[in-house]
CSV table of C-alpha atoms in Angstrom, one decimal:
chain,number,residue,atom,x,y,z
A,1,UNK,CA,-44.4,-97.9,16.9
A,2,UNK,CA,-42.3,-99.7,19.4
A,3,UNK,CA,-45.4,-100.1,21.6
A,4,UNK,CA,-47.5,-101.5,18.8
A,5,UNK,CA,-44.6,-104.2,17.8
A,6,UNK,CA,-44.6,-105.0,21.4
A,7,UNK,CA,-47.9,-105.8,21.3
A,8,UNK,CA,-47.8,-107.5,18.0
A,9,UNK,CA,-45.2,-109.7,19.3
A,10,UNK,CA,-46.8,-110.6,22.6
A,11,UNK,CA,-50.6,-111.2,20.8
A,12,UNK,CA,-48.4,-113.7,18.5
A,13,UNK,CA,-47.4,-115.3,21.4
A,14,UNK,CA,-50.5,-116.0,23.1
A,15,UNK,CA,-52.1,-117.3,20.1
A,16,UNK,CA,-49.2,-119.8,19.7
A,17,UNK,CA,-49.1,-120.9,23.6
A,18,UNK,CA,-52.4,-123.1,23.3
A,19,UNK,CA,-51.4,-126.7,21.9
A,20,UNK,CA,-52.8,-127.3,18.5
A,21,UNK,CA,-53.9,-130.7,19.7
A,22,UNK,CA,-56.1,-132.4,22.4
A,23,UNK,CA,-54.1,-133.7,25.5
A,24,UNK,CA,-54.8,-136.9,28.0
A,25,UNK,CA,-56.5,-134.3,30.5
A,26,UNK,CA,-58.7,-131.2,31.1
A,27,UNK,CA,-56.7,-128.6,32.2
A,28,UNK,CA,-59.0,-125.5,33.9
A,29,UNK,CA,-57.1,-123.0,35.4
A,30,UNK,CA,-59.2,-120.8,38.5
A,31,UNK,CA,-58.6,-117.6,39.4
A,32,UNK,CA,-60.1,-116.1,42.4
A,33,UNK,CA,-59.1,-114.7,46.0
A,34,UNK,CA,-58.0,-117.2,48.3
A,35,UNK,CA,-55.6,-115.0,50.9
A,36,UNK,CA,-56.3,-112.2,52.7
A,37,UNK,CA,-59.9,-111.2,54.4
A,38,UNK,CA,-62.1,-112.1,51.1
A,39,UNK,CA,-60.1,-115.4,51.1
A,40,UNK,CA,-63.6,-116.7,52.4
A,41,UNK,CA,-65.1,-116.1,48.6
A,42,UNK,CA,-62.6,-117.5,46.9
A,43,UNK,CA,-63.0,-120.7,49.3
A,44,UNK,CA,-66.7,-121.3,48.7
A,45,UNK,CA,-65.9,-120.9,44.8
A,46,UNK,CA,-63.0,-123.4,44.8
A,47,UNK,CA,-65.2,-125.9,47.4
A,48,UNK,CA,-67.9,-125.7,45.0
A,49,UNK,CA,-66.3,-126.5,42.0
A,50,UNK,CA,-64.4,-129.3,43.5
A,51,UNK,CA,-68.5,-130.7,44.7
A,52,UNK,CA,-68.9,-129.8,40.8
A,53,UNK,CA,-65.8,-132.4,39.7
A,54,UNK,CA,-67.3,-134.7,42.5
A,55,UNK,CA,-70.5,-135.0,40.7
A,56,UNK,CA,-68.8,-135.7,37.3
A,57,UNK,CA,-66.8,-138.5,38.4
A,58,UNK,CA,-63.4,-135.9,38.2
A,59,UNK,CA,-63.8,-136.5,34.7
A,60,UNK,CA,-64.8,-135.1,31.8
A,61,UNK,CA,-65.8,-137.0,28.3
A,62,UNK,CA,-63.8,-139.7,30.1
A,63,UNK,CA,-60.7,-137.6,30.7
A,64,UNK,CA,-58.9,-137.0,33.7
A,65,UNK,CA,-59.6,-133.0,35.4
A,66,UNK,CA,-56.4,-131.1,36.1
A,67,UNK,CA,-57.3,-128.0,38.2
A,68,UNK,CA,-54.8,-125.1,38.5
A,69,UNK,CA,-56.1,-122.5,41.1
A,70,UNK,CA,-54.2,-119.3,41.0
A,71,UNK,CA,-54.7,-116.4,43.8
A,72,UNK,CA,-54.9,-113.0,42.7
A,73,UNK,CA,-54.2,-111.8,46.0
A,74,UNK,CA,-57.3,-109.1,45.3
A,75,UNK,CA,-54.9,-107.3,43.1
A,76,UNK,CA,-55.8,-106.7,39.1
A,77,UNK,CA,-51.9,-106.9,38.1
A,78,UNK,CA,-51.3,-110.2,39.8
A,79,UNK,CA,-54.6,-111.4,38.8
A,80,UNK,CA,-53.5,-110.7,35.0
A,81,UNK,CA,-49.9,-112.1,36.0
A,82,UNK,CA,-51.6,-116.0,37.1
A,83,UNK,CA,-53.9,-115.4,34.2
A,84,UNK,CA,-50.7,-115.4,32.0
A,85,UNK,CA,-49.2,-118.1,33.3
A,86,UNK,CA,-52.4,-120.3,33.2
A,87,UNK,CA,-51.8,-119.8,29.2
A,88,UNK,CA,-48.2,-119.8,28.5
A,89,UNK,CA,-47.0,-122.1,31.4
A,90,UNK,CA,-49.7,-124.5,32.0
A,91,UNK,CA,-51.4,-124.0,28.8
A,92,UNK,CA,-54.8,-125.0,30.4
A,93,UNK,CA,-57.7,-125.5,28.2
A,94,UNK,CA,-60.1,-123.6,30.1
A,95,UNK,CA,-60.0,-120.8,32.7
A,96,UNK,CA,-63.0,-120.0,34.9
A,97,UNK,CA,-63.4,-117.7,38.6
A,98,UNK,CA,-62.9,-113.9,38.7
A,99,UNK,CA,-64.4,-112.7,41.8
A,100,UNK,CA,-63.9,-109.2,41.1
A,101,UNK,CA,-64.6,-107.0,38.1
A,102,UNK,CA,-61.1,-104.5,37.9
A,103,UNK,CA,-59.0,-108.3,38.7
A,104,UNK,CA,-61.1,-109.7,35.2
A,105,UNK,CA,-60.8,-106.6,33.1
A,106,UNK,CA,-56.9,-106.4,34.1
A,107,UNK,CA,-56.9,-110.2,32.3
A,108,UNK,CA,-59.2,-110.4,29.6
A,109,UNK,CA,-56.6,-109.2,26.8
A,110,UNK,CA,-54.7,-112.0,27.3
A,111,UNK,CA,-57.4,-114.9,27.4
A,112,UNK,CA,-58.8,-113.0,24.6
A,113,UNK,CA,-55.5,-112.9,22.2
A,114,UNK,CA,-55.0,-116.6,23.2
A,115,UNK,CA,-58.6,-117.6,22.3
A,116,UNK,CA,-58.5,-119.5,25.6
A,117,UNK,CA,-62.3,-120.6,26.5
A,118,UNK,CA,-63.2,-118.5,29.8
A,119,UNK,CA,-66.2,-119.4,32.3
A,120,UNK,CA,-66.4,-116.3,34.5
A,121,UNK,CA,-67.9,-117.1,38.2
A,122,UNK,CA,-69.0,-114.5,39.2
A,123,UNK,CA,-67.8,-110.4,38.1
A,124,UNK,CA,-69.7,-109.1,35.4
A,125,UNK,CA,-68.6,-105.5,34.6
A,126,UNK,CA,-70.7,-103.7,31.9
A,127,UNK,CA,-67.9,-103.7,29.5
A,128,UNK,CA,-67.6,-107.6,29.0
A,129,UNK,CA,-71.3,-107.8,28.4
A,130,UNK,CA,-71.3,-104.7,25.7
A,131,UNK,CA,-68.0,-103.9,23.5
A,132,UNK,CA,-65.5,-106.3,25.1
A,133,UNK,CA,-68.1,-109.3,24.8
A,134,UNK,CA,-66.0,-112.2,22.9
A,135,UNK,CA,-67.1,-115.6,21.7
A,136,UNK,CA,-64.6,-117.1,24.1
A,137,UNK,CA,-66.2,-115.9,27.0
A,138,UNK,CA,-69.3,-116.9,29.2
A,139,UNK,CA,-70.7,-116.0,32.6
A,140,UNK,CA,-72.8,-118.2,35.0
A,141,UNK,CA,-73.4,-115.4,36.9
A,142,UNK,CA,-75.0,-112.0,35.8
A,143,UNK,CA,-74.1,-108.8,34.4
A,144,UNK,CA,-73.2,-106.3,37.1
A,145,UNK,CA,-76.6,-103.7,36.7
A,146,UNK,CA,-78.9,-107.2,36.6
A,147,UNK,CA,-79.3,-107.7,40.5
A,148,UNK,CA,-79.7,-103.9,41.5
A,149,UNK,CA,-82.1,-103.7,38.6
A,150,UNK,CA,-84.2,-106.4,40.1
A,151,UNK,CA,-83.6,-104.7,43.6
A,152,UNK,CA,-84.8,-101.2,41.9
A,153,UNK,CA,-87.9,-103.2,40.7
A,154,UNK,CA,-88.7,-104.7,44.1
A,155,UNK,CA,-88.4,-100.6,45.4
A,156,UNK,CA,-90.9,-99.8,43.3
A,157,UNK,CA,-93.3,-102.4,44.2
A,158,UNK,CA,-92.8,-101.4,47.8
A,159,UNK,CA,-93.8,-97.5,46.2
A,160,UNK,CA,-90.7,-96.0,48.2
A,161,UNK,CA,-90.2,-93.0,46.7
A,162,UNK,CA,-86.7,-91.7,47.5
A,163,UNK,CA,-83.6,-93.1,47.9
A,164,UNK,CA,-79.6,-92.5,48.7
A,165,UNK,CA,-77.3,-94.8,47.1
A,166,UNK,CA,-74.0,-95.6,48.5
A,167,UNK,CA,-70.9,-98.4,47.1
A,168,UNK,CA,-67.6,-98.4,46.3
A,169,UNK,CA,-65.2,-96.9,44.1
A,170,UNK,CA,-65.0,-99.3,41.5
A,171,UNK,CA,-66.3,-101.2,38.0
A,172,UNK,CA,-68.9,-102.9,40.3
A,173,UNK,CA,-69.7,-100.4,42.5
A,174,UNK,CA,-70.4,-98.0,39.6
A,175,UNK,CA,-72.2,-100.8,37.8
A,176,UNK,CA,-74.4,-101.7,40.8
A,177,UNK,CA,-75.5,-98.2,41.8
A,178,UNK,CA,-76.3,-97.5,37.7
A,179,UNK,CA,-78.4,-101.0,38.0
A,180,UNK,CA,-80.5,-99.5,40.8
A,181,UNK,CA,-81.1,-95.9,38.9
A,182,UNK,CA,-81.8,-97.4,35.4
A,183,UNK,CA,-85.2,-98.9,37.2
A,184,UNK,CA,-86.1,-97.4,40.5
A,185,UNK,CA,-88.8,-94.8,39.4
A,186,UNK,CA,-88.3,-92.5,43.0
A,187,UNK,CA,-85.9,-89.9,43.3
A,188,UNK,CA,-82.0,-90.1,44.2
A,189,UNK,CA,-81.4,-87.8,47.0
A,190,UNK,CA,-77.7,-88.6,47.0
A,191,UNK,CA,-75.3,-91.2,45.9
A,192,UNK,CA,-71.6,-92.0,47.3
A,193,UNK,CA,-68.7,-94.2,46.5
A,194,UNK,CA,-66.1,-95.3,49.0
A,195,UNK,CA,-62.3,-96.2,48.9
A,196,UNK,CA,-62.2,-100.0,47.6
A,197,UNK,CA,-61.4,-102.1,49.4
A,198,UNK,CA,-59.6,-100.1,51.9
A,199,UNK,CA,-62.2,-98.5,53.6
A,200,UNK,CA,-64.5,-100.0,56.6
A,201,UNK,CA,-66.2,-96.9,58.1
A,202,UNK,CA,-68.9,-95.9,56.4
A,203,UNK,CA,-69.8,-93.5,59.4
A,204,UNK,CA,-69.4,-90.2,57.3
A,205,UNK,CA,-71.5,-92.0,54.1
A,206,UNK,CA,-74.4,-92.9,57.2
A,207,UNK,CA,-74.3,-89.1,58.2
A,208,UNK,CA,-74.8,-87.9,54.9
A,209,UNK,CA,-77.7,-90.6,53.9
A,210,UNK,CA,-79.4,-89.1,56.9
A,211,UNK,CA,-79.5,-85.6,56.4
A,212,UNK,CA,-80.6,-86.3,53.1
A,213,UNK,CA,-83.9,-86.9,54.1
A,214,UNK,CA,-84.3,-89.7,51.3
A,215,UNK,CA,-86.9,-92.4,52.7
A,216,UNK,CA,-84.3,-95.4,52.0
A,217,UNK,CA,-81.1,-96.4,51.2
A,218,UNK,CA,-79.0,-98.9,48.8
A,219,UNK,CA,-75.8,-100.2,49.3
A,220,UNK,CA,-73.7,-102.6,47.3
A,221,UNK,CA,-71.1,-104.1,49.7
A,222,UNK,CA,-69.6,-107.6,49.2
A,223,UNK,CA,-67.6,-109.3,51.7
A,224,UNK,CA,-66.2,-107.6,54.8
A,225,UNK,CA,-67.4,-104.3,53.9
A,226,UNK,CA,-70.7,-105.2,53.8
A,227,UNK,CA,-70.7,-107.0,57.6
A,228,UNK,CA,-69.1,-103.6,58.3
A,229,UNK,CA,-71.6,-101.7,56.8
A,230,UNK,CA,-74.5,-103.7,57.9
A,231,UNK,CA,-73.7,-103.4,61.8
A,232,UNK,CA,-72.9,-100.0,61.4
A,233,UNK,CA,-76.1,-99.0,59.7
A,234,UNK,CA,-77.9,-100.5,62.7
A,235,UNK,CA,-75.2,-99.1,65.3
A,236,UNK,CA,-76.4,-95.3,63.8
A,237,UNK,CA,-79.8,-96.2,64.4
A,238,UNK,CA,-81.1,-95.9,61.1
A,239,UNK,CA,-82.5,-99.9,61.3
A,240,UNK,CA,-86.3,-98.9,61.4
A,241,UNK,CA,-85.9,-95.7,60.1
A,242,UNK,CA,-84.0,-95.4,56.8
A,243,UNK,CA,-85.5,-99.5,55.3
A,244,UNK,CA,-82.0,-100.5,54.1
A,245,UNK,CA,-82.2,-102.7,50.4
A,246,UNK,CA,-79.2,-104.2,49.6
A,247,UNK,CA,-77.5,-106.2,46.5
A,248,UNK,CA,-74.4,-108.3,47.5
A,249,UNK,CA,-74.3,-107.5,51.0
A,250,UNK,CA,-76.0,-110.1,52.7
A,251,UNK,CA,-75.3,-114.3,51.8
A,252,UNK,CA,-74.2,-117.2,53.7
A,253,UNK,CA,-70.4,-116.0,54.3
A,254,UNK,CA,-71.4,-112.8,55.8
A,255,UNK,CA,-74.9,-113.7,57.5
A,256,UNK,CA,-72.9,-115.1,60.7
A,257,UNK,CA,-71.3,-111.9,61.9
A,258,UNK,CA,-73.7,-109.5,60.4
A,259,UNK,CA,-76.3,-111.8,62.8
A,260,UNK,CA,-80.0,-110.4,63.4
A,261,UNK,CA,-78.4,-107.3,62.4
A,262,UNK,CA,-79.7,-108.7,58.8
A,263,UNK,CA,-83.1,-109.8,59.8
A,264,UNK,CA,-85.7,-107.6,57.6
A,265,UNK,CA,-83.2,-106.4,55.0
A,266,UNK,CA,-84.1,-107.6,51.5
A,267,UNK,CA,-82.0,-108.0,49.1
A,268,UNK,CA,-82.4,-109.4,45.1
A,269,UNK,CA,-80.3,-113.0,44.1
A,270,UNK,CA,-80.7,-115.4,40.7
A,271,UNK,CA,-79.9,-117.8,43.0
A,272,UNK,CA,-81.0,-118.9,46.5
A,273,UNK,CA,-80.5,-122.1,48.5
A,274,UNK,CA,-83.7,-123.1,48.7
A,275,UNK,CA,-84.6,-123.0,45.1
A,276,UNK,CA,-86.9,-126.3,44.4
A,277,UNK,CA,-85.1,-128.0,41.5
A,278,UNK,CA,-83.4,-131.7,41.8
A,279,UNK,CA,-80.1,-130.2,41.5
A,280,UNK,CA,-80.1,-127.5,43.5
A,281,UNK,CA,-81.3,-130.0,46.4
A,282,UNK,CA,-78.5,-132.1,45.6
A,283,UNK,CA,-75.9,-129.1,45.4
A,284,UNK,CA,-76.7,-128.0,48.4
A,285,UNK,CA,-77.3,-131.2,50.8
A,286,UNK,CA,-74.2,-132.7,49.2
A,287,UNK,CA,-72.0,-129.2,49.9
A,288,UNK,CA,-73.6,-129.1,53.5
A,289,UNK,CA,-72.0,-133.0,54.2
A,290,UNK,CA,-69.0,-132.6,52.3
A,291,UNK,CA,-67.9,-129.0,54.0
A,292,UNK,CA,-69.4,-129.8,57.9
A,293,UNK,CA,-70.1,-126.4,59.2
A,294,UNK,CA,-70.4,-124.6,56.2
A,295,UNK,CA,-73.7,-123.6,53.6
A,296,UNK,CA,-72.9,-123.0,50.1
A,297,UNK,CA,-73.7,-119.3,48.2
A,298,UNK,CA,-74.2,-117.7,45.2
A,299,UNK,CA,-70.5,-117.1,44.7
A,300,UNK,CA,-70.7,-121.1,44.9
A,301,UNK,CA,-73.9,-122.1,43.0
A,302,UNK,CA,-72.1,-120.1,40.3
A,303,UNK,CA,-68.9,-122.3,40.3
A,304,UNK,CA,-70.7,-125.2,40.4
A,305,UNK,CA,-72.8,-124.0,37.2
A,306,UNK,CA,-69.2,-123.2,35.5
A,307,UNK,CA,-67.4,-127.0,36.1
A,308,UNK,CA,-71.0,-128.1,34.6
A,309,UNK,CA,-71.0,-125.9,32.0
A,310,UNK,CA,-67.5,-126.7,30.8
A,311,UNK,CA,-67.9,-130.4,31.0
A,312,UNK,CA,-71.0,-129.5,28.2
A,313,UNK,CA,-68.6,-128.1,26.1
A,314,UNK,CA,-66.1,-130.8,26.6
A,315,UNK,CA,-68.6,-133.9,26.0
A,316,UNK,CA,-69.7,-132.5,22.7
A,317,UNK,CA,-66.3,-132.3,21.5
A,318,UNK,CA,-65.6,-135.8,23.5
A,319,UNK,CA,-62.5,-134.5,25.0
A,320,UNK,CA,-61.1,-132.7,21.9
A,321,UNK,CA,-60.5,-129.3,23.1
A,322,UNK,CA,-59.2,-128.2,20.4
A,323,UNK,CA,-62.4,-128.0,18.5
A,324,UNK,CA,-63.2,-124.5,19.7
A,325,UNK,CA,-66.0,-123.1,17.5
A,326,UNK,CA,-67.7,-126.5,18.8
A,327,UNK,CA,-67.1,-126.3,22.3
A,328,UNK,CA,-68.4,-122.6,21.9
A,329,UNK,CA,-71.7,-123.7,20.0
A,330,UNK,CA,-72.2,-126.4,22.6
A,331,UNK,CA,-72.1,-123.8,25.6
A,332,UNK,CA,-74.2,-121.2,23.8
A,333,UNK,CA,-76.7,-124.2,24.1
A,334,UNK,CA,-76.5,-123.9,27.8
A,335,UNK,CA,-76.8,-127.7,28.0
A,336,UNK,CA,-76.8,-128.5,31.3
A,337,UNK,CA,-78.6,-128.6,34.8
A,338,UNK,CA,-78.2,-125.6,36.5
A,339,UNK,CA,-78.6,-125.3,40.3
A,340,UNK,CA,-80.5,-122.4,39.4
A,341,UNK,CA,-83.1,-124.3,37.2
A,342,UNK,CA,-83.4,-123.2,33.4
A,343,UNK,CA,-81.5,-120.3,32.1
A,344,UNK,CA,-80.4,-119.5,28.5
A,345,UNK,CA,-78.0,-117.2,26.7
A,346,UNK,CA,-77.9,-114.1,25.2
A,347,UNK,CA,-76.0,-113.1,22.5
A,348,UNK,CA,-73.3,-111.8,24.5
A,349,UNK,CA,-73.4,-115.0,26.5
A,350,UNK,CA,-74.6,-113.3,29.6
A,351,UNK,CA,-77.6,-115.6,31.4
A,352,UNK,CA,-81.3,-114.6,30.7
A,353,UNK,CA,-82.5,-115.6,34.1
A,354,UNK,CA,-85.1,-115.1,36.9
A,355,UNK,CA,-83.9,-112.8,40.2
A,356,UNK,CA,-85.6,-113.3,43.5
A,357,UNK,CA,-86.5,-111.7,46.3
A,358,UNK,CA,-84.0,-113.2,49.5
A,359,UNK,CA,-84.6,-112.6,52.9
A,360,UNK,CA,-83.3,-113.6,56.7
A,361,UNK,CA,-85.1,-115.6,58.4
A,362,UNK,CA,-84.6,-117.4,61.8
A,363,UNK,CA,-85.6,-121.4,62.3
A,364,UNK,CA,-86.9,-123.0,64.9
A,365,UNK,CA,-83.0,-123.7,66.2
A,366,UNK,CA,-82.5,-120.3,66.4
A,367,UNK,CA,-80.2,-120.4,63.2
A,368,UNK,CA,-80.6,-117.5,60.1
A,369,UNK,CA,-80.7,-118.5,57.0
A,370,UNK,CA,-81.6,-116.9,53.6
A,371,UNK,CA,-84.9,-117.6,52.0
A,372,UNK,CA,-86.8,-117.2,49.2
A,373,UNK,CA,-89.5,-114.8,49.3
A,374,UNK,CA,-90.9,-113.8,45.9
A,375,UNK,CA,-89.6,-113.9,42.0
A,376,UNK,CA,-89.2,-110.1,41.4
A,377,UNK,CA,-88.7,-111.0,37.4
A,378,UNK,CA,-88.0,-113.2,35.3
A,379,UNK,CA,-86.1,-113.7,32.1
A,380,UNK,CA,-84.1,-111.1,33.1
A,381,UNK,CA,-81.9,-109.9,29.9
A,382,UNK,CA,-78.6,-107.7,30.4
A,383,UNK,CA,-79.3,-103.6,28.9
A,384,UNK,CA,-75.8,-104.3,27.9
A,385,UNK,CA,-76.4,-106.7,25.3
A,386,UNK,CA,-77.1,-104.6,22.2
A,387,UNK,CA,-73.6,-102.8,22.4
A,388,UNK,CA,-72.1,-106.4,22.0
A,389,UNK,CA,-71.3,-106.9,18.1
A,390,UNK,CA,-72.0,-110.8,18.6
A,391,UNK,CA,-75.3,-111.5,17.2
């Protein structure tokens, strides 16, 4: 009983911590990583956003933009802790980032009880898509299985037969390998999961893929695991052997110290750099001159996609945030231009989208980059989506 009141009590304050009125500016609070080794992530996302805001004017339906970014440190409980304090302190009107699927689960509750508008950047755990879907939260990223499924459908194209699956220990990890296995039609000669995000030898995890005897193997490894991974994979002499198909593993951040080491190891994206539509181009040639020495990712095609889609939902209100069942209809719309071209919603508000086919190539300056090599399906839809009682 006492926990229950407790509860009670706190869902009662949440709901009252939003103002019942519109203010003079936007107030978006971001969560995301931005210490530590996966600080990089966190970076592109908030770089992207702010190219978003550029593009806008910094405003939105002629209001001012107040960003409040709030580091997680990689940690679920202080992720919920700045989630909290986005809605009782600053009493933002939006929230948006979530690198990681264990930091957003750990923070949902509360931007749920609040009925605070979320735009998640990037984690999709199966969950949020299925029973904990919630009309005040949308992704302009995927749902976790999405990419490995499309990965699992490129396997099959290339008629390998067997496989050995290996990621970590966590919603993603779990959600990625179950992608790959809920399409590839060959056999799984073995599937591991690793300490997360603690471990960085994945010699043991090699040694077993080998004596498996399976033809392949898939990992899921984002950030420095996956550079890790990568040159240890080719360090064990597998590269040539065991083909390596990957989700994750391979972008923009990593690509510099994972270096040829990546060259001829595909890997499935919804988005890649090189996609043809007018503003992706500008995305992109605009990110590369306002960050010198740096290309933009998914992790920040995805940011730039939430600013946009918020500043839909805030325009067809014009500026009255608290109109929510508007601002929620407007975004269902998916009203904007997306760097990624068309997509549209599901019911669970989850993209239907194309994935592609991403590969390393080298230019003429002796530079890798990642390229578009084929649309390995489109209109991709979430197997999620049915479990989610939004219709």
């Amino acid at each position: 009983m006492k926990r229950t009141a407790f509860w009670l009590a706190g869902a009662a304050a949440l709901a009252l911590a939003q103002p019942a009125f519109a203010g003079d500016t936007i107030k978006i609070g971001f969560v995301s990583t931005f210490s530590g080794p996966t600080a990089v992530i966190g970076n592109d996302m908030r770089n992207s956003f702010e190219l978003a805001l550029d593009h806008l004017g910094r405003k939105m339906a002629g209001k001012p933009v107040e960003v409040i970014y709030e580091d997680d440190t990689f940690k679920p409980g202080v992720g919920k802790q700045k989630t909290e304090k986005l809605i009782l302190s600053d009493h933002v009107d939006f929230i948006a980032g979530y690198i990681w699927s264990n930091v957003l689960l750990a923070s949902l509750k509360p931007i749920v009880d609040s009925k605070t508008m979320l735009v998640v950047a990037n984690a999709g755990p199966s969950k949020l898509a299925g029973e904990l879907c919630s009309p005040y939260v949308f992704s302009t990223s995927w749902q976790n299985d999405q990419t490995p499924q499309a990965m699992g459908e490129y396997m099959n194209q290339k008629g390998v037969k067997s496989v050995f699956l290996i990621g970590p220990n966590y919603a993603a990890g779990k959600d990625m390998l179950a992608g790959v296995k809920s399409t590839f039609k060959g056999k799984v000669l073995g599937e591991e999961y690793t300490v997360w995000p603690t471990q960085l030898d994945f010699s043991a995890e090699l040694t077993k893929a080998r004596n498996s005897k399976a033809e392949s193997i898939f990992v899921f490894y984002p950030g420095a695991a996956g550079v890790q991974f990568l040159n240890q994979y080719a360090q064990a002499g597998l590269k040539g052997k065991m083909p390596l198909y990957t989700a994750f593993t391979i972008d923009e951040l990593s690509l510099p110290l994972q270096k040829d080491n990546a060259i001829g190891v595909p890997g499935a994206q919804e988005w890649v750099h090189d996609l043809p539509n007018a503003q992706n181009k500008r995305f992109v040639a605009d990110y590369i001159k306002k960050y010198p020495g740096h290309r933009p990712t998914f992790y920040g095609a995805q940011s730039y996609d939430a600013a946009q889609l918020i500043n839909s939902a805030v325009v067809a209100v014009k500026g009255d945030t608290s109109k929510k069942g508007a601002m929620k209809a407007a975004m269902e719309k998916a009203n904007f231009k997306s760097v990624r071209g068309s997509f549209k919603y599901g019911n669970n508000h989850m993209p239907i989208q194309n994935f592609y086919l991403q590969d390393v190539v080298k230019g003429a300056d002796g530079q890798l980059s990642l390229k578009t090599m084929a649309t390995i399906v489109k209109n991709s839809q979430d197997r999620f989506h049915d479990k989610c009682p939004m219709k």
